[in-house]
Tab-separated table of C-alpha atoms in Angstrom:
chain	number	residue	atom	x	y	z
A	285	MET	CA	43.385	-3.598	-41.824
A	286	ILE	CA	44.737	-6.759	-40.186
A	287	ASP	CA	44.714	-5.219	-36.738
A	288	ALA	CA	40.575	-4.690	-36.947
A	289	TYR	CA	40.372	-8.436	-37.718
A	290	TRP	CA	42.951	-9.576	-35.679
A	291	PRO	CA	40.389	-10.786	-32.621
A	292	ILE	CA	38.188	-12.545	-35.376
A	293	LEU	CA	41.196	-14.171	-36.827
A	294	MET	CA	42.343	-15.193	-33.174
A	295	ILE	CA	38.685	-16.878	-32.569
A	296	VAL	CA	38.926	-18.902	-35.924
A	297	PHE	CA	42.464	-19.695	-34.892
A	298	VAL	CA	41.878	-20.658	-31.551
A	299	LEU	CA	38.549	-22.666	-32.357
A	300	ALA	CA	40.423	-24.332	-35.086
A	301	VAL	CA	43.561	-25.214	-32.977
A	302	VAL	CA	41.408	-26.700	-30.288
A	303	MET	CA	39.217	-28.518	-32.397
A	304	THR	CA	41.806	-30.037	-34.074
A	305	ILE	CA	43.451	-31.204	-30.864
A	306	ALA	CA	40.325	-32.262	-29.165
A	307	PRO	CA	39.744	-34.934	-31.879
A	308	GLY	CA	43.610	-35.713	-32.592
A	309	MET	CA	43.598	-36.456	-28.874
A	310	ILE	CA	41.253	-39.828	-29.552
A	311	TRP	CA	43.859	-41.113	-31.913
A	312	LEU	CA	46.902	-39.919	-30.130
A	313	GLU	CA	45.360	-41.551	-26.740
A	314	ARG	CA	44.518	-44.636	-28.577
A	315	ARG	CA	48.027	-44.882	-30.026
A	316	MET	CA	49.634	-43.805	-26.809
A	317	LEU	CA	48.016	-46.031	-24.723
A	318	ALA	CA	48.430	-48.763	-27.005
A	319	LEU	CA	52.306	-48.186	-27.443
A	320	TRP	CA	52.527	-48.358	-23.368
A	321	GLN	CA	50.507	-51.777	-23.494
A	322	ASP	CA	52.746	-53.401	-25.907
A	323	ARG	CA	49.656	-53.229	-28.801
A	324	TYR	CA	49.810	-50.997	-31.957
A	325	GLY	CA	46.536	-49.273	-31.361
A	326	PRO	CA	44.280	-48.112	-34.250
A	327	ASN	CA	46.586	-48.408	-37.861
A	328	ARG	CA	43.992	-49.522	-40.204
A	329	VAL	CA	42.212	-46.279	-41.505
A	330	GLY	CA	44.728	-43.982	-43.320
A	331	PRO	CA	48.587	-43.520	-42.581
A	332	PHE	CA	48.987	-44.543	-39.027
A	333	GLY	CA	45.677	-44.997	-38.445
A	334	LEU	CA	45.084	-41.096	-38.401
A	335	LEU	CA	41.710	-41.257	-40.332
A	336	GLN	CA	40.328	-43.289	-37.230
A	337	VAL	CA	39.375	-40.195	-35.913
A	338	ALA	CA	37.052	-39.551	-38.814
A	339	ALA	CA	35.705	-43.081	-39.015
A	340	ASP	CA	35.017	-42.502	-35.160
A	341	ALA	CA	33.095	-39.180	-36.074
A	342	ILE	CA	31.329	-40.836	-38.570
A	343	LYS	CA	30.162	-43.643	-36.506
A	344	MET	CA	29.301	-41.168	-33.484
A	345	ILE	CA	27.324	-39.308	-35.939
A	346	PHE	CA	25.278	-41.667	-37.526
A	347	LYS	CA	24.349	-43.501	-34.325
A	348	GLU	CA	20.815	-43.745	-33.238
A	349	ASP	CA	20.478	-40.338	-30.579
A	350	TRP	CA	18.351	-41.872	-27.785
A	351	ILE	CA	16.834	-39.837	-25.232
A	352	PRO	CA	15.460	-42.388	-22.404
A	353	PRO	CA	11.713	-41.782	-21.886
A	354	PHE	CA	12.551	-41.332	-18.115
A	355	ALA	CA	15.206	-38.378	-18.277
A	356	ASP	CA	14.481	-35.127	-18.048
A	357	LYS	CA	14.967	-33.869	-21.089
A	358	ALA	CA	15.421	-30.552	-21.266
A	359	THR	CA	18.475	-30.644	-18.979
A	360	PHE	CA	19.450	-33.931	-20.561
A	361	ILE	CA	20.401	-31.947	-23.591
A	362	LEU	CA	21.789	-29.296	-21.832
A	363	ALA	CA	24.157	-31.035	-19.912
A	364	PRO	CA	26.718	-31.849	-22.611
A	365	CYS	CA	26.441	-28.483	-24.336
A	366	ILE	CA	27.884	-26.684	-20.857
A	367	ILE	CA	31.164	-28.552	-20.637
A	368	ASN	CA	31.865	-27.722	-23.974
A	369	ALA	CA	31.066	-24.107	-23.794
A	370	THR	CA	32.965	-23.615	-20.626
A	371	THR	CA	35.990	-25.320	-21.669
A	372	LEU	CA	35.738	-23.402	-24.751
A	373	LEU	CA	35.148	-20.348	-23.174
A	374	ALA	CA	37.892	-20.782	-21.027
A	375	PHE	CA	40.336	-20.820	-24.320
A	376	ALA	CA	39.211	-17.060	-24.667
A	377	VAL	CA	42.048	-15.927	-22.000
A	378	ILE	CA	44.294	-18.193	-23.154
A	379	PRO	CA	47.163	-16.748	-25.086
A	380	PHE	CA	48.804	-18.649	-27.611
A	381	GLY	CA	51.876	-16.397	-28.278
A	382	PRO	CA	52.320	-12.801	-27.236
A	383	GLY	CA	49.552	-11.216	-29.055
A	384	TRP	CA	47.809	-14.299	-29.915
A	385	HIS	CA	44.922	-14.243	-27.561
A	386	ILE	CA	41.316	-13.664	-28.004
A	387	SER	CA	41.040	-11.557	-25.043
A	388	ASP	CA	43.724	-10.747	-22.367
A	389	LEU	CA	41.288	-10.246	-19.288
A	390	SER	CA	42.951	-8.618	-16.245
A	391	VAL	CA	41.509	-11.373	-14.273
A	392	GLY	CA	41.892	-14.056	-16.896
A	393	LEU	CA	42.998	-16.669	-14.402
A	394	LEU	CA	39.826	-15.813	-12.280
A	395	PHE	CA	37.819	-16.210	-15.425
A	396	PHE	CA	39.406	-19.715	-15.987
A	397	LEU	CA	38.515	-20.877	-12.625
A	398	ALA	CA	35.049	-19.763	-12.722
A	399	MET	CA	34.560	-21.309	-16.058
A	400	SER	CA	35.907	-24.890	-14.887
A	401	SER	CA	33.889	-24.695	-11.812
A	402	LEU	CA	30.692	-23.874	-13.996
A	403	GLY	CA	32.030	-27.184	-16.093
A	404	VAL	CA	31.049	-29.416	-13.024
A	405	TYR	CA	27.117	-28.586	-13.693
A	406	SER	CA	27.530	-30.493	-16.862
A	407	VAL	CA	28.564	-33.561	-15.053
A	408	THR	CA	26.370	-33.572	-12.355
A	409	LEU	CA	23.319	-32.539	-14.080
A	410	ALA	CA	24.017	-35.177	-16.754
A	411	GLY	CA	23.885	-37.805	-13.833
A	412	TRP	CA	20.810	-35.877	-12.452
A	413	ALA	CA	18.857	-35.642	-15.729
A	414	SER	CA	19.582	-39.473	-16.956
A	415	ASN	CA	17.599	-40.464	-13.518
A	416	ASN	CA	19.496	-43.557	-13.561
A	417	LYS	CA	21.211	-44.752	-10.253
A	418	TYR	CA	24.480	-45.333	-11.619
A	419	SER	CA	24.431	-41.920	-13.606
A	420	LEU	CA	23.564	-40.099	-10.391
A	421	LEU	CA	26.236	-41.505	-8.446
A	422	GLY	CA	28.589	-40.499	-11.049
A	423	GLY	CA	27.252	-37.215	-10.687
A	424	LEU	CA	27.544	-37.216	-7.096
A	425	ARG	CA	30.848	-38.252	-7.290
A	426	ALA	CA	31.856	-35.742	-9.649
A	427	ALA	CA	30.326	-32.518	-7.632
A	428	GLY	CA	31.972	-34.182	-4.446
A	429	GLN	CA	35.423	-34.103	-6.222
A	430	MET	CA	35.321	-31.114	-7.998
A	431	LEU	CA	34.424	-29.334	-4.401
A	432	ALA	CA	37.515	-30.879	-2.863
A	433	TYR	CA	39.886	-30.103	-5.853
A	434	GLU	CA	38.764	-26.870	-7.172
A	435	VAL	CA	39.499	-25.646	-3.686
A	436	PHE	CA	43.194	-26.359	-3.725
A	437	MET	CA	43.305	-25.699	-7.177
A	438	GLY	CA	42.337	-22.063	-6.860
A	439	LEU	CA	44.785	-21.751	-3.827
A	440	SER	CA	47.785	-23.371	-5.618
A	441	LEU	CA	47.513	-20.783	-8.353
A	442	MET	CA	47.910	-17.948	-5.671
A	443	GLY	CA	51.782	-18.795	-5.370
A	444	VAL	CA	51.836	-17.743	-9.057
A	445	VAL	CA	49.959	-14.891	-8.886
A	446	MET	CA	51.693	-13.505	-6.043
A	447	MET	CA	55.058	-14.004	-7.782
A	448	ALA	CA	53.819	-12.334	-10.922
A	449	GLY	CA	51.979	-9.738	-9.010
A	450	SER	CA	49.137	-10.230	-12.051
A	451	PHE	CA	46.149	-12.208	-12.711
A	452	ARG	CA	46.401	-11.430	-16.100
A	453	ILE	CA	48.065	-14.617	-17.700
A	454	SER	CA	50.097	-12.957	-20.447
A	455	ASP	CA	51.791	-11.027	-17.299
A	456	ILE	CA	52.376	-14.003	-15.865
A	457	VAL	CA	54.409	-15.601	-18.810
A	458	GLU	CA	56.349	-12.733	-19.231
A	459	ALA	CA	57.309	-12.966	-15.361
A	460	GLN	CA	58.781	-16.108	-16.446
A	461	GLN	CA	61.313	-14.418	-18.694
A	462	ASN	CA	64.112	-15.421	-16.596
A	463	VAL	CA	63.125	-18.595	-14.550
A	464	TRP	CA	60.063	-20.933	-14.876
A	465	PHE	CA	57.805	-20.872	-12.309
A	466	CYS	CA	57.851	-24.653	-12.005
A	467	ILE	CA	61.283	-24.365	-9.936
A	468	PRO	CA	60.171	-21.773	-7.299
A	469	GLN	CA	56.795	-23.033	-7.264
A	470	PHE	CA	57.386	-26.509	-7.746
A	471	LEU	CA	54.540	-27.611	-5.152
A	472	GLY	CA	52.127	-25.354	-6.710
A	473	PHE	CA	52.672	-26.890	-10.148
A	474	PHE	CA	52.077	-30.529	-8.667
A	475	LEU	CA	48.916	-29.508	-6.714
A	476	PHE	CA	47.681	-27.633	-9.693
A	477	PHE	CA	48.420	-30.461	-12.168
A	478	THR	CA	46.941	-33.034	-9.656
A	479	ALA	CA	43.915	-30.463	-9.248
A	480	GLY	CA	43.791	-30.452	-13.163
A	481	VAL	CA	43.582	-34.030	-13.433
A	482	ALA	CA	40.999	-33.981	-11.065
A	483	GLU	CA	39.020	-31.491	-12.790
A	484	THR	CA	39.189	-32.890	-16.011
A	485	HIS	CA	38.174	-36.641	-14.232
A	486	ARG	CA	40.909	-38.503	-16.119
A	487	LEU	CA	42.770	-41.404	-14.868
A	488	PRO	CA	43.668	-41.741	-11.661
A	489	PHE	CA	40.908	-39.514	-10.953
A	490	ASP	CA	37.926	-40.545	-13.110
A	491	LEU	CA	35.848	-42.017	-10.367
A	492	PRO	CA	32.558	-40.020	-12.018
A	493	GLU	CA	33.320	-42.421	-14.823
A	494	ALA	CA	34.652	-45.618	-13.167
A	495	GLU	CA	33.676	-47.970	-15.794
A	496	ALA	CA	34.405	-50.746	-13.609
A	497	GLU	CA	31.762	-49.562	-11.024
A	498	LEU	CA	29.369	-47.043	-12.514
A	499	ILE	CA	29.425	-48.322	-15.942
A	500	ALA	CA	30.107	-45.297	-17.721
A	501	GLY	CA	29.049	-42.815	-14.745
A	502	PHE	CA	27.374	-39.613	-15.411
A	503	HIS	CA	27.060	-40.482	-19.395
A	504	ALA	CA	26.073	-43.943	-19.227
A	505	GLU	CA	22.454	-42.833	-20.700
A	506	TYR	CA	24.016	-40.808	-23.233
A	507	SER	CA	24.551	-41.778	-27.135
A	508	SER	CA	25.390	-40.571	-30.472
A	509	LEU	CA	26.814	-37.047	-30.567
A	510	LYS	CA	25.595	-35.953	-27.053
A	511	PHE	CA	28.213	-38.834	-25.914
A	512	GLY	CA	30.405	-37.346	-28.390
A	513	MET	CA	30.094	-33.825	-26.958
A	514	PHE	CA	31.109	-35.112	-23.305
A	515	PHE	CA	34.154	-37.145	-24.992
A	516	ILE	CA	35.307	-34.141	-27.026
A	517	GLY	CA	34.626	-31.714	-23.882
A	518	GLU	CA	36.896	-34.035	-21.727
A	519	TYR	CA	39.690	-33.649	-24.222
A	520	ILE	CA	39.133	-29.983	-24.628
A	521	GLY	CA	39.291	-29.735	-20.987
A	522	ILE	CA	42.845	-31.655	-20.787
A	523	THR	CA	44.000	-29.405	-23.640
A	524	LEU	CA	42.842	-26.340	-21.448
A	525	ILE	CA	44.761	-27.877	-18.210
A	526	SER	CA	47.826	-28.476	-20.248
A	527	ALA	CA	47.937	-25.003	-21.690
A	528	LEU	CA	47.411	-23.654	-18.361
A	529	VAL	CA	50.220	-25.997	-16.777
A	530	VAL	CA	52.533	-24.667	-19.558
A	531	LEU	CA	51.258	-20.998	-19.034
A	532	LEU	CA	51.372	-20.657	-15.497
A	533	TYR	CA	54.491	-23.321	-14.766
A	534	PHE	CA	56.586	-23.717	-17.813
A	535	GLY	CA	57.001	-20.376	-19.429
A	536	GLY	CA	54.619	-20.338	-21.761
A	537	TRP	CA	55.514	-19.323	-25.218
A	538	HIS	CA	59.175	-18.656	-23.887
A	539	GLY	CA	61.809	-20.987	-25.819
A	540	PRO	CA	64.883	-20.551	-28.278
A	541	TRP	CA	65.088	-20.866	-32.076
A	542	PHE	CA	60.884	-21.230	-32.928
A	543	HIS	CA	58.008	-19.377	-32.899
A	544	PRO	CA	56.372	-18.430	-29.782
A	545	VAL	CA	53.182	-20.257	-30.838
A	546	VAL	CA	55.232	-23.280	-31.612
A	547	TRP	CA	56.691	-23.278	-28.586
A	548	PHE	CA	53.517	-23.016	-26.642
A	549	LEU	CA	51.875	-25.703	-28.478
A	550	LEU	CA	54.727	-28.154	-28.258
A	551	LYS	CA	55.026	-27.811	-24.717
A	552	VAL	CA	51.143	-28.302	-24.567
A	553	PHE	CA	51.720	-31.276	-26.439
A	554	PHE	CA	54.401	-32.627	-23.716
A	555	PHE	CA	51.472	-32.251	-21.208
A	556	LEU	CA	48.687	-34.003	-23.104
A	557	VAL	CA	51.026	-37.067	-23.519
A	558	ILE	CA	51.679	-37.138	-19.699
A	559	PHE	CA	47.807	-37.046	-19.193
A	560	ILE	CA	47.742	-39.978	-21.386
A	561	TRP	CA	50.807	-41.721	-20.007
A	562	MET	CA	49.112	-41.114	-16.408
A	563	ARG	CA	45.944	-43.178	-17.628
A	564	ALA	CA	48.279	-45.976	-18.546
A	565	SER	CA	50.317	-46.122	-15.395
A	566	PHE	CA	47.626	-45.808	-12.560
A	567	ALA	CA	44.892	-47.582	-10.970
A	568	ARG	CA	42.056	-45.637	-9.749
A	569	PRO	CA	41.760	-45.026	-6.053
A	570	ARG	CA	38.714	-45.667	-3.904
A	571	TYR	CA	36.381	-42.767	-3.627
A	572	ASP	CA	37.198	-41.787	-0.153
A	573	GLN	CA	40.654	-42.262	-0.596
A	574	LEU	CA	40.502	-39.609	-3.416
A	575	ILE	CA	38.142	-37.347	-0.964
A	576	ALA	CA	40.545	-37.561	1.953
A	577	PHE	CA	43.733	-37.195	-0.185
A	578	GLY	CA	42.376	-33.947	-1.297
A	579	TRP	CA	41.527	-32.554	1.813
A	580	LYS	CA	43.788	-33.709	4.258
A	581	LEU	CA	47.006	-33.964	1.774
A	582	MET	CA	46.225	-31.624	-0.933
A	583	PHE	CA	44.673	-28.671	0.838
A	584	PRO	CA	46.868	-27.982	3.702
A	585	LEU	CA	49.901	-28.270	1.208
A	586	ALA	CA	48.125	-25.557	-0.953
A	587	LEU	CA	47.651	-23.591	1.840
A	588	LEU	CA	51.303	-24.029	2.838
A	589	ASN	CA	52.572	-23.185	-0.338
A	590	LEU	CA	50.513	-19.976	-0.261
A	591	MET	CA	52.013	-18.968	3.076
A	592	VAL	CA	55.924	-19.654	2.128
A	593	THR	CA	55.312	-17.973	-1.225
A	594	GLY	CA	53.593	-14.930	0.808
A	595	ALA	CA	56.163	-15.087	3.284
A	596	VAL	CA	59.128	-15.106	0.469
A	597	VAL	CA	57.731	-12.784	-1.570
A	598	LEU	CA	57.331	-10.212	1.184
A	599	ALA	CA	60.906	-10.804	2.368
A	600	MET	CA	61.986	-10.419	-1.166
A	601	ARG	CA	60.443	-6.778	-1.549
B	216	MET	CA	54.724	-41.242	-4.055
B	217	LEU	CA	57.664	-42.734	-5.401
B	218	SER	CA	55.914	-45.972	-6.356
B	219	LEU	CA	53.792	-43.777	-8.531
B	220	LEU	CA	57.181	-42.386	-10.132
B	221	ARG	CA	58.068	-46.067	-10.583
B	222	THR	CA	55.107	-47.139	-11.921
B	223	MET	CA	55.149	-44.485	-14.769
B	224	TRP	CA	59.044	-45.493	-15.489
B	225	ILE	CA	58.203	-49.031	-15.791
B	226	ILE	CA	55.065	-48.211	-18.243
B	227	PHE	CA	57.387	-46.038	-20.070
B	228	LEU	CA	59.786	-48.584	-20.491
B	229	HIS	CA	57.132	-50.709	-22.013
B	230	MET	CA	57.609	-48.547	-25.176
B	231	PHE	CA	60.353	-50.553	-26.150
B	232	HIS	CA	58.886	-53.721	-25.596
B	233	LYS	CA	58.054	-56.196	-28.388
B	234	ARG	CA	54.517	-55.741	-29.527
B	235	GLU	CA	51.814	-58.424	-28.402
B	236	THR	CA	49.457	-57.860	-31.401
B	237	GLN	CA	49.344	-60.339	-33.878
B	238	GLU	CA	48.652	-58.649	-37.170
B	239	TYR	CA	46.347	-60.999	-38.703
B	240	PRO	CA	45.211	-60.083	-42.201
B	241	ASP	CA	48.627	-59.106	-42.987
B	242	VAL	CA	50.307	-61.958	-41.003
B	243	LEU	CA	48.539	-65.323	-41.389
B	244	PRO	CA	48.671	-67.152	-37.853
B	245	GLN	CA	50.487	-70.756	-37.816
B	246	GLN	CA	48.011	-72.808	-37.357
B	247	PRO	CA	48.337	-76.705	-36.109
B	248	PRO	CA	47.608	-79.324	-38.447
B	249	ARG	CA	44.841	-80.749	-36.091
B	250	TRP	CA	42.919	-77.221	-35.615
B	251	ARG	CA	39.662	-77.678	-35.484
B	252	GLY	CA	38.169	-75.587	-38.442
B	253	ARG	CA	36.120	-75.367	-41.340
B	254	ILE	CA	34.860	-78.982	-42.277
B	255	ILE	CA	35.595	-81.153	-45.289
B	256	LEU	CA	34.549	-84.320	-46.648
B	257	SER	CA	37.820	-86.394	-47.982
B	258	ARG	CA	38.103	-88.914	-50.746
B	259	ASP	CA	40.319	-92.189	-50.608
B	260	PRO	CA	43.437	-92.640	-52.790
B	261	ASP	CA	41.543	-93.801	-55.625
B	262	GLY	CA	39.561	-90.482	-55.803
B	263	GLU	CA	36.287	-92.195	-54.421
B	264	GLU	CA	34.443	-90.554	-51.861
B	265	ARG	CA	35.377	-91.920	-48.463
B	266	CYS	CA	31.877	-90.987	-46.814
B	267	VAL	CA	29.726	-94.086	-46.381
B	268	ALA	CA	26.819	-92.716	-45.044
B	269	CYS	CA	26.464	-94.158	-42.068
B	270	ASN	CA	25.064	-91.064	-40.129
B	271	LEU	CA	27.347	-91.504	-36.874
B	272	CYS	CA	28.357	-87.972	-37.325
B	273	SER	CA	24.888	-86.613	-37.660
B	274	VAL	CA	23.838	-88.380	-34.727
B	275	VAL	CA	27.010	-87.332	-32.673
B	276	CYS	CA	26.876	-83.975	-33.763
B	277	PRO	CA	25.577	-81.947	-30.302
B	278	VAL	CA	24.033	-79.022	-32.204
B	279	ALA	CA	22.389	-81.598	-34.952
B	280	CYS	CA	24.229	-79.344	-37.740
B	281	ILE	CA	24.754	-82.167	-40.146
B	282	ALA	CA	22.066	-83.933	-42.420
B	283	LEU	CA	22.450	-86.549	-44.936
B	284	GLN	CA	20.593	-88.811	-47.003
B	285	ALA	CA	22.348	-92.309	-47.620
B	286	THR	CA	22.323	-94.276	-50.954
B	287	GLU	CA	24.024	-96.792	-52.963
B	288	ASP	CA	25.702	-96.882	-56.013
B	289	GLY	CA	25.485	-100.070	-58.818
B	290	HIS	CA	28.834	-101.545	-57.081
B	291	GLY	CA	26.680	-101.534	-53.687
B	292	ARG	CA	28.688	-98.742	-52.125
B	293	ARG	CA	27.016	-96.562	-50.057
B	294	TYR	CA	27.472	-93.019	-50.196
B	295	PRO	CA	25.451	-90.011	-49.093
B	296	GLU	CA	23.005	-88.388	-51.448
B	297	PHE	CA	22.965	-85.087	-50.026
B	298	PHE	CA	25.267	-84.060	-47.384
B	299	ARG	CA	24.617	-80.742	-45.605
B	300	ILE	CA	26.498	-78.861	-42.828
B	301	ASN	CA	24.999	-75.581	-41.254
B	302	PHE	CA	28.210	-73.732	-40.276
B	303	SER	CA	25.930	-71.145	-38.551
B	304	ARG	CA	25.113	-73.775	-36.081
B	305	CYS	CA	28.466	-75.940	-36.107
B	306	ILE	CA	30.356	-75.500	-33.063
B	307	PHE	CA	33.765	-77.090	-34.287
B	308	CYS	CA	33.737	-79.497	-31.428
B	309	GLY	CA	35.588	-82.260	-34.049
B	310	LEU	CA	32.941	-85.347	-32.708
B	311	CYS	CA	32.068	-85.745	-36.100
B	312	GLU	CA	35.539	-86.321	-37.056
B	313	GLU	CA	35.987	-88.634	-33.994
B	314	ALA	CA	32.890	-90.827	-34.865
B	315	CYS	CA	33.879	-91.279	-38.216
B	316	PRO	CA	34.456	-94.680	-39.124
B	317	THR	CA	36.130	-94.201	-42.517
B	318	TYR	CA	38.181	-90.774	-41.965
B	319	ALA	CA	35.599	-89.223	-44.397
B	320	ILE	CA	34.683	-86.027	-42.519
B	321	GLN	CA	37.953	-84.072	-41.356
B	322	LEU	CA	38.257	-80.752	-39.750
B	323	THR	CA	40.727	-78.227	-41.184
B	324	PRO	CA	42.937	-75.435	-39.801
B	325	ASP	CA	41.209	-73.271	-42.143
B	326	PHE	CA	38.887	-70.730	-40.071
B	327	GLU	CA	38.278	-67.781	-42.047
B	328	MET	CA	34.324	-68.497	-43.155
B	329	GLY	CA	32.538	-64.962	-42.580
B	330	GLU	CA	30.006	-64.433	-44.654
B	331	TYR	CA	27.481	-61.630	-45.133
B	332	ASN	CA	24.450	-63.768	-45.677
B	333	ARG	CA	23.665	-66.453	-43.046
B	334	LYS	CA	22.468	-68.696	-45.821
B	335	ASN	CA	25.704	-68.849	-47.321
B	336	LEU	CA	26.878	-70.626	-44.361
B	337	VAL	CA	25.240	-73.939	-45.430
B	338	TYR	CA	27.312	-75.818	-47.321
B	339	GLU	CA	26.654	-78.609	-49.536
B	340	LYS	CA	28.152	-81.417	-50.484
B	341	GLU	CA	29.919	-79.929	-53.152
B	342	ASP	CA	31.120	-77.488	-51.114
B	343	LEU	CA	32.427	-79.878	-48.532
B	344	LEU	CA	34.187	-82.579	-50.990
B	345	ILE	CA	37.579	-81.981	-51.569
B	346	SER	CA	39.812	-83.835	-54.100
B	347	GLY	CA	42.262	-85.496	-51.807
B	348	PRO	CA	42.569	-87.663	-48.962
B	349	GLY	CA	43.336	-84.878	-46.027
B	350	LYS	CA	44.876	-85.982	-43.125
B	351	TYR	CA	45.092	-89.829	-43.933
B	352	PRO	CA	46.725	-90.181	-47.270
B	353	ASP	CA	46.809	-93.805	-47.253
B	354	TYR	CA	43.555	-94.848	-45.774
B	355	ASN	CA	41.110	-96.876	-48.052
B	356	PHE	CA	37.983	-98.173	-46.126
B	357	TYR	CA	37.140	-100.698	-48.666
B	358	ARG	CA	40.447	-101.938	-49.127
B	359	VAL	CA	40.509	-102.588	-45.416
B	360	ALA	CA	36.943	-103.639	-44.646
B	361	GLY	CA	35.890	-107.130	-45.118
B	362	LEU	CA	32.395	-105.671	-46.804
B	363	ALA	CA	32.064	-107.081	-50.558
B	364	ILE	CA	31.571	-104.741	-53.049
B	365	GLY	CA	31.463	-104.304	-57.091
B	366	GLY	CA	35.222	-105.214	-57.975
B	367	LYS	CA	36.203	-106.605	-54.769
B	368	GLY	CA	34.999	-109.895	-53.388
B	369	LYS	CA	35.107	-111.513	-49.855
B	370	GLY	CA	38.561	-111.738	-48.601
B	371	GLU	CA	40.233	-109.822	-51.142
B	372	ALA	CA	40.897	-107.131	-48.767
B	373	ASP	CA	44.441	-106.029	-47.475
B	374	CYS	CA	45.581	-108.558	-44.790
B	375	GLU	CA	42.262	-110.497	-44.989
B	376	GLU	CA	42.422	-114.187	-45.703
B	377	PRO	CA	39.940	-115.755	-48.087
B	378	PRO	CA	36.769	-116.999	-46.172
B	379	VAL	CA	36.910	-120.550	-44.785
B	380	ASN	CA	34.141	-122.902	-46.396
B	381	THR	CA	32.886	-124.001	-42.313
B	382	ARG	CA	31.180	-126.904	-44.104
B	383	SER	CA	34.347	-128.549	-45.607
B	384	LEU	CA	36.438	-131.045	-43.791
B	385	MET	CA	39.500	-130.444	-45.700
B	386	PRO	CA	42.194	-128.075	-43.893
């Protein structure tokens, strides 16, 4: 009986977990940023300000949902849906524990890469449909940044794929029984994490939004729940990248004492905090610096990592 | 690259620093006594209104938020018939306090004047008048001024000589 309903149960479970983490991140981010900036952060609503999330949601829902008359209406509405759809779809191949997955695709990693590449349409279309100079600049930046960082993101993952011999994420996790891939694949981890930060356009790679220069970049014209969807989409994206870093480089659900799912979520939480920590620490680079960094440093490093790993894997065989 | 890690470490250490936040509604801030907050009208040590309705505060007010009407009581003391401060215009510059010749109008450290209705920010005399002398507990304008009022004739003020009869030859 439970076997038949297991996929449906997993869908509910994954949705519940992701949709709890994403708004929870709003609170966590504000509190953690405050912690690192010698402030308290939201501590008024509910215990530790936890109900701030509910207050924010209520505020966002009841704000006027305004579509600018000069915007391309259909695309304008479609854009925030894409980022949520793609990031949530990518969670279909994320195993939370042994057997705790919606679908264990044999090309799970490729599926993730495809979905994260599709996500850029959201940002670019949002910038374009807003029909606003700043939004368009933000969208263009997002497109250029994704192009630069998507390439070596895929290449950096190939080291892991070669070592595990599979694109299936659960196989990759099983291959880390003895040693986590973050040790032999440290460069790959570094490259993937950097690309992941750029992929979710978080600081220091948040040039598509860049409050100081582009007011809010691609979502400058968005209000109410449409803005909320970008917001949540971004946090789901962060969770996705954290989950993948854990699965591919930090042994996924492996760990002593606790249930595998608990271990997985703990590790994901750790990386979520690192995302916030980076936001608290770093300044935003110039756009040409960002692109040069991607193409001239990270891309060759990814190729080097690929070749060395390939050579070592061949020699070990 | 190392500088980035150093940055992150420094930011991490900030977790253990003292918080800068002033937890205002829970912990009230210590206001200096000369803080320019809510305006009051004070009384002299005898409990009479200090304000002599000279209109100087109203004239000096850069946003013209003070309105008053002078009148006189049976003893010849001037006082304001009404005294109105529109706090939605007031910029708390303190010029009225500086202009006041009798220390009647004073600014206090209270700043919690939030209202839901703009009309509630118009304070009448009964809202402004306090029962005490405010910042200058001993000052009584009519005790030091030469002006004669009912109950105090010429030359009866503090440190005042009786008036000299200029038509008399006697010393």
